[in-house]
PDB file of C-alpha atoms in Angstrom:
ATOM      1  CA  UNK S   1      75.822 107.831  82.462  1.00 42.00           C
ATOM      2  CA  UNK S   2      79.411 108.777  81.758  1.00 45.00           C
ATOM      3  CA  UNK S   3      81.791 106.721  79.685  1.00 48.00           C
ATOM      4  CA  UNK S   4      85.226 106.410  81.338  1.00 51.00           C
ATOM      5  CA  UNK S   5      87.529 107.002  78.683  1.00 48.00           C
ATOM      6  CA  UNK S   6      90.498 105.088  78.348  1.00 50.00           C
ATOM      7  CA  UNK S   7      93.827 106.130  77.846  1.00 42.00           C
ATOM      8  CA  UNK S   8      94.328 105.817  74.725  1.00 47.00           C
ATOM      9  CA  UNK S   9      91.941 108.478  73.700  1.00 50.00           C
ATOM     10  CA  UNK S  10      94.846 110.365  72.918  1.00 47.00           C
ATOM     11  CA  UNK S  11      98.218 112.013  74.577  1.00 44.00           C
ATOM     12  CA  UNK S  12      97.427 112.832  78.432  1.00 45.00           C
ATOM     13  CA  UNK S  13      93.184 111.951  77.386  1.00 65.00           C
ATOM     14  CA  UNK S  14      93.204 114.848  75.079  1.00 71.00           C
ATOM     15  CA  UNK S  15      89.986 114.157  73.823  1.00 80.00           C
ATOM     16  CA  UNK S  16      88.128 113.611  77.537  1.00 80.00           C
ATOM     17  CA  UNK S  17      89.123 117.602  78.279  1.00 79.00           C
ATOM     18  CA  UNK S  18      87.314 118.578  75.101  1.00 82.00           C
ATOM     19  CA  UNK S  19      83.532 119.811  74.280  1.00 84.00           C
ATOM     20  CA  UNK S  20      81.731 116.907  72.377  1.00 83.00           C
ATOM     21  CA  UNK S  21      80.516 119.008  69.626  1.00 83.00           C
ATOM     22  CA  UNK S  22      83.969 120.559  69.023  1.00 90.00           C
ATOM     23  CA  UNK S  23      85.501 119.112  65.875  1.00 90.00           C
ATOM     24  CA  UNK S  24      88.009 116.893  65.818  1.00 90.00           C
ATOM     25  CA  UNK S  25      91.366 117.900  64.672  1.00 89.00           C
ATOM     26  CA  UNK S  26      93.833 116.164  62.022  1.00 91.00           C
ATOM     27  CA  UNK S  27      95.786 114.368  64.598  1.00 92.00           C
ATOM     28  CA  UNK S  28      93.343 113.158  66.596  1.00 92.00           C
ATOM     29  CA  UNK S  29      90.865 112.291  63.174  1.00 94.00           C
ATOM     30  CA  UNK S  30      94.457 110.430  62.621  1.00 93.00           C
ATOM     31  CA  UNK S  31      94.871 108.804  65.860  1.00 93.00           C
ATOM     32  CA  UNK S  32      91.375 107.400  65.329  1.00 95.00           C
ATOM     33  CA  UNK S  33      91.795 105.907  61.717  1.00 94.00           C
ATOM     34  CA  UNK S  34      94.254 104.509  63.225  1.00 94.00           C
ATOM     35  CA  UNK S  35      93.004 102.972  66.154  1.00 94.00           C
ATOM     36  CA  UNK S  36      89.622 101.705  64.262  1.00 95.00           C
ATOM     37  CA  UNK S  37      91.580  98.981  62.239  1.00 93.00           C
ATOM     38  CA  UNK S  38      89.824  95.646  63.016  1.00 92.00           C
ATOM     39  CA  UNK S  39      90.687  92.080  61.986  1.00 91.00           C
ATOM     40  CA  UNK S  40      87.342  91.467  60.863  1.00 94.00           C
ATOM     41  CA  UNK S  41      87.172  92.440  57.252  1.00 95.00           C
ATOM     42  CA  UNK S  42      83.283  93.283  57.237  1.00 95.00           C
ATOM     43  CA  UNK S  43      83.924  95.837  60.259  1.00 96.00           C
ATOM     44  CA  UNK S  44      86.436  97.383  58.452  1.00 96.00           C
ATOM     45  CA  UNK S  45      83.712  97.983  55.285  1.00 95.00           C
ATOM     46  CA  UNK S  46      81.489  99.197  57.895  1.00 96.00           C
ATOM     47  CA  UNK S  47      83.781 101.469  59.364  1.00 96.00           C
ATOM     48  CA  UNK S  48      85.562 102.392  56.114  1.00 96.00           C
ATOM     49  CA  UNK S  49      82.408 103.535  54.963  1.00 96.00           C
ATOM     50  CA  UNK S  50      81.808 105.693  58.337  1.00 96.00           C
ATOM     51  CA  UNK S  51      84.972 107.612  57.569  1.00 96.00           C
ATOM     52  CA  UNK S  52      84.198 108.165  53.666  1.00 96.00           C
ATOM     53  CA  UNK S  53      80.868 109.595  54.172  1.00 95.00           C
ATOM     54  CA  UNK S  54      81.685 111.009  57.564  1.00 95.00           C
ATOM     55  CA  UNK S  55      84.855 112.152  57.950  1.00 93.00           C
ATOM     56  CA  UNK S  56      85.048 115.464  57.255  1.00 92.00           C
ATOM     57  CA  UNK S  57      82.772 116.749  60.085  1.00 93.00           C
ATOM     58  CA  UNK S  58      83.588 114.309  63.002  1.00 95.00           C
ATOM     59  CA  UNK S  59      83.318 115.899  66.396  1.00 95.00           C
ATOM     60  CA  UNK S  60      85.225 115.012  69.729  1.00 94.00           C
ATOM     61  CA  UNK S  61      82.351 113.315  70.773  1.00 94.00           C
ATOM     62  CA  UNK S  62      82.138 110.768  67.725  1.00 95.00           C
ATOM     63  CA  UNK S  63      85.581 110.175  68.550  1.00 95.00           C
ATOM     64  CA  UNK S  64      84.913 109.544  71.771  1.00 94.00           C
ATOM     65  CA  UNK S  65      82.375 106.781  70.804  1.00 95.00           C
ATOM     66  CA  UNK S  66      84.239 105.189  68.157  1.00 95.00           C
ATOM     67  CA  UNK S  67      86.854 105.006  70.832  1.00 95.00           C
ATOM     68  CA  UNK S  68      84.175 103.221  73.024  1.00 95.00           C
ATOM     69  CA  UNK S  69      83.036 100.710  70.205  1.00 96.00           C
ATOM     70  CA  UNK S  70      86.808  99.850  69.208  1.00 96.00           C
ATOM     71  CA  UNK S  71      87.262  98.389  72.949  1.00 94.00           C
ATOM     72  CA  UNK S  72      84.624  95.679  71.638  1.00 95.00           C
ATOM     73  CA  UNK S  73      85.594  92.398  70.328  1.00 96.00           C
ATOM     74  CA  UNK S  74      85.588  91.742  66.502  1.00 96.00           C
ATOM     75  CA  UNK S  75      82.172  89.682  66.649  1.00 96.00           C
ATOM     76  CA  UNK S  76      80.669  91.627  69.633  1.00 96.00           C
ATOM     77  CA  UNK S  77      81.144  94.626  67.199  1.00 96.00           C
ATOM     78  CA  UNK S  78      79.865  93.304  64.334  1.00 96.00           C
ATOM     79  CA  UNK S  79      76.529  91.827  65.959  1.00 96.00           C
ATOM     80  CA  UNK S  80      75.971  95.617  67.113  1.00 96.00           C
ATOM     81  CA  UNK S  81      76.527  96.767  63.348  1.00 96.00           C
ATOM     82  CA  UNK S  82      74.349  94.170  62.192  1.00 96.00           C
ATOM     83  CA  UNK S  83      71.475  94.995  65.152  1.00 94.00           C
ATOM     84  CA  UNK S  84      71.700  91.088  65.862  1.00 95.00           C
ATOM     85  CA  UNK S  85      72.387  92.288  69.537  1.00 95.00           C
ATOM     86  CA  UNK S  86      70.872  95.692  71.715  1.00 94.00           C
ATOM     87  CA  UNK S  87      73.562  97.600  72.756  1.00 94.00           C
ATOM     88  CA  UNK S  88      75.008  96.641  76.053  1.00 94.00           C
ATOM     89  CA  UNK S  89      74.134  98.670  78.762  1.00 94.00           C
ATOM     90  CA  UNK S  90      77.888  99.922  79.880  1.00 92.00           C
ATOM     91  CA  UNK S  91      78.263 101.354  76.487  1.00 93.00           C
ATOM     92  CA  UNK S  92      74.672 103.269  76.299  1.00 95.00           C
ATOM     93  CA  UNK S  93      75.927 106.694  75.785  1.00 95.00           C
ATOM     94  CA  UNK S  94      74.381 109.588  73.567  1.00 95.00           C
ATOM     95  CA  UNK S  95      77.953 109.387  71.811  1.00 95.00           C
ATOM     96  CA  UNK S  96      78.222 105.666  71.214  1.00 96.00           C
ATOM     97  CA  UNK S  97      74.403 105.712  69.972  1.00 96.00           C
ATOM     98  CA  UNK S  98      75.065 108.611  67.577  1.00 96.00           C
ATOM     99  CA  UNK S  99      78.468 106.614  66.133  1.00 96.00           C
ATOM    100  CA  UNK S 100      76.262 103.534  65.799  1.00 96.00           C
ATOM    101  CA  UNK S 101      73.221 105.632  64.046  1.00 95.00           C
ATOM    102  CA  UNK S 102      76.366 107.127  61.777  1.00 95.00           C
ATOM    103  CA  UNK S 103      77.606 103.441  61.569  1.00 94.00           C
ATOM    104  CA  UNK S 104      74.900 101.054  60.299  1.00 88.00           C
ATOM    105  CA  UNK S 105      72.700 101.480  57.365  1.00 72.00           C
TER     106      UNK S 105
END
C-alpha cells in the first residue's frame, strides 16, 4: 500500500519525488523538526529522543513516515508510542513501521 503524501512534505512534495533510502538533507531534516512539535509533552520526549539518537542518518523515507505519524492526533499518537493501540491500517507502511520501531523503546 502507498501512503499519499500530503503537501506539506515539503516545497512542490519534494520528499514524494525522492528514493526512500536517500538521506535526508538539512532543510528538509529542518522542515521535519519543525513540523514534529506536538502539544503533548510526553510525545515530544518520545520524539526528542528519536532525533538525538537518530538524527544524523535519517533517510527520505523516515521522513516520509514521521510525516505520516505527525497527521495523528496528540493521544492517537501517543497510544501508538505506548503500543496501547495496533497501528491503524491506513497508516501500515514499511516507512511508518520503521519510524515507529525507531520511535518506541
Amino acid at each position: 500500500m502507498k501512503l499519499d503524501l500530503p503537501s506539506h512534505l515539503g516545497d512542490d512534495g519534494e520528499l514524494a519525488q525522492r528514493a526512500a533510502d536517500e538521506p535526508l538533507g538539512e532543510r528538509a531534516y529542518s522542515k521535519l523538526q519543525w513540523r514534529c512539535r506536538r502539544g503533548l509533552l510526553e510525545n515530544d520526549l518520545f520524539i526528542e529522543k528519536f532525533f538525538t539518537r537518530h538524527g544524523t542518518h535519517l533517510t527520505v523515507g523516515h521522513a516520509r513516515g514521521m510525516y505520516a505519524l505527525m497527521d495523528l492526533a496528540d493521544n492517537d499518537l501517543l497510544d501508538l508510542l505506548l503500543r496501547r493501540k495496533p497501528l491503524a491500517e491506513a497508516l501500515d507502511t514499511e516507512e511508518v513501521r520503521a519510524v515507529l520501531a525507531l520511535l518506541t523503546p
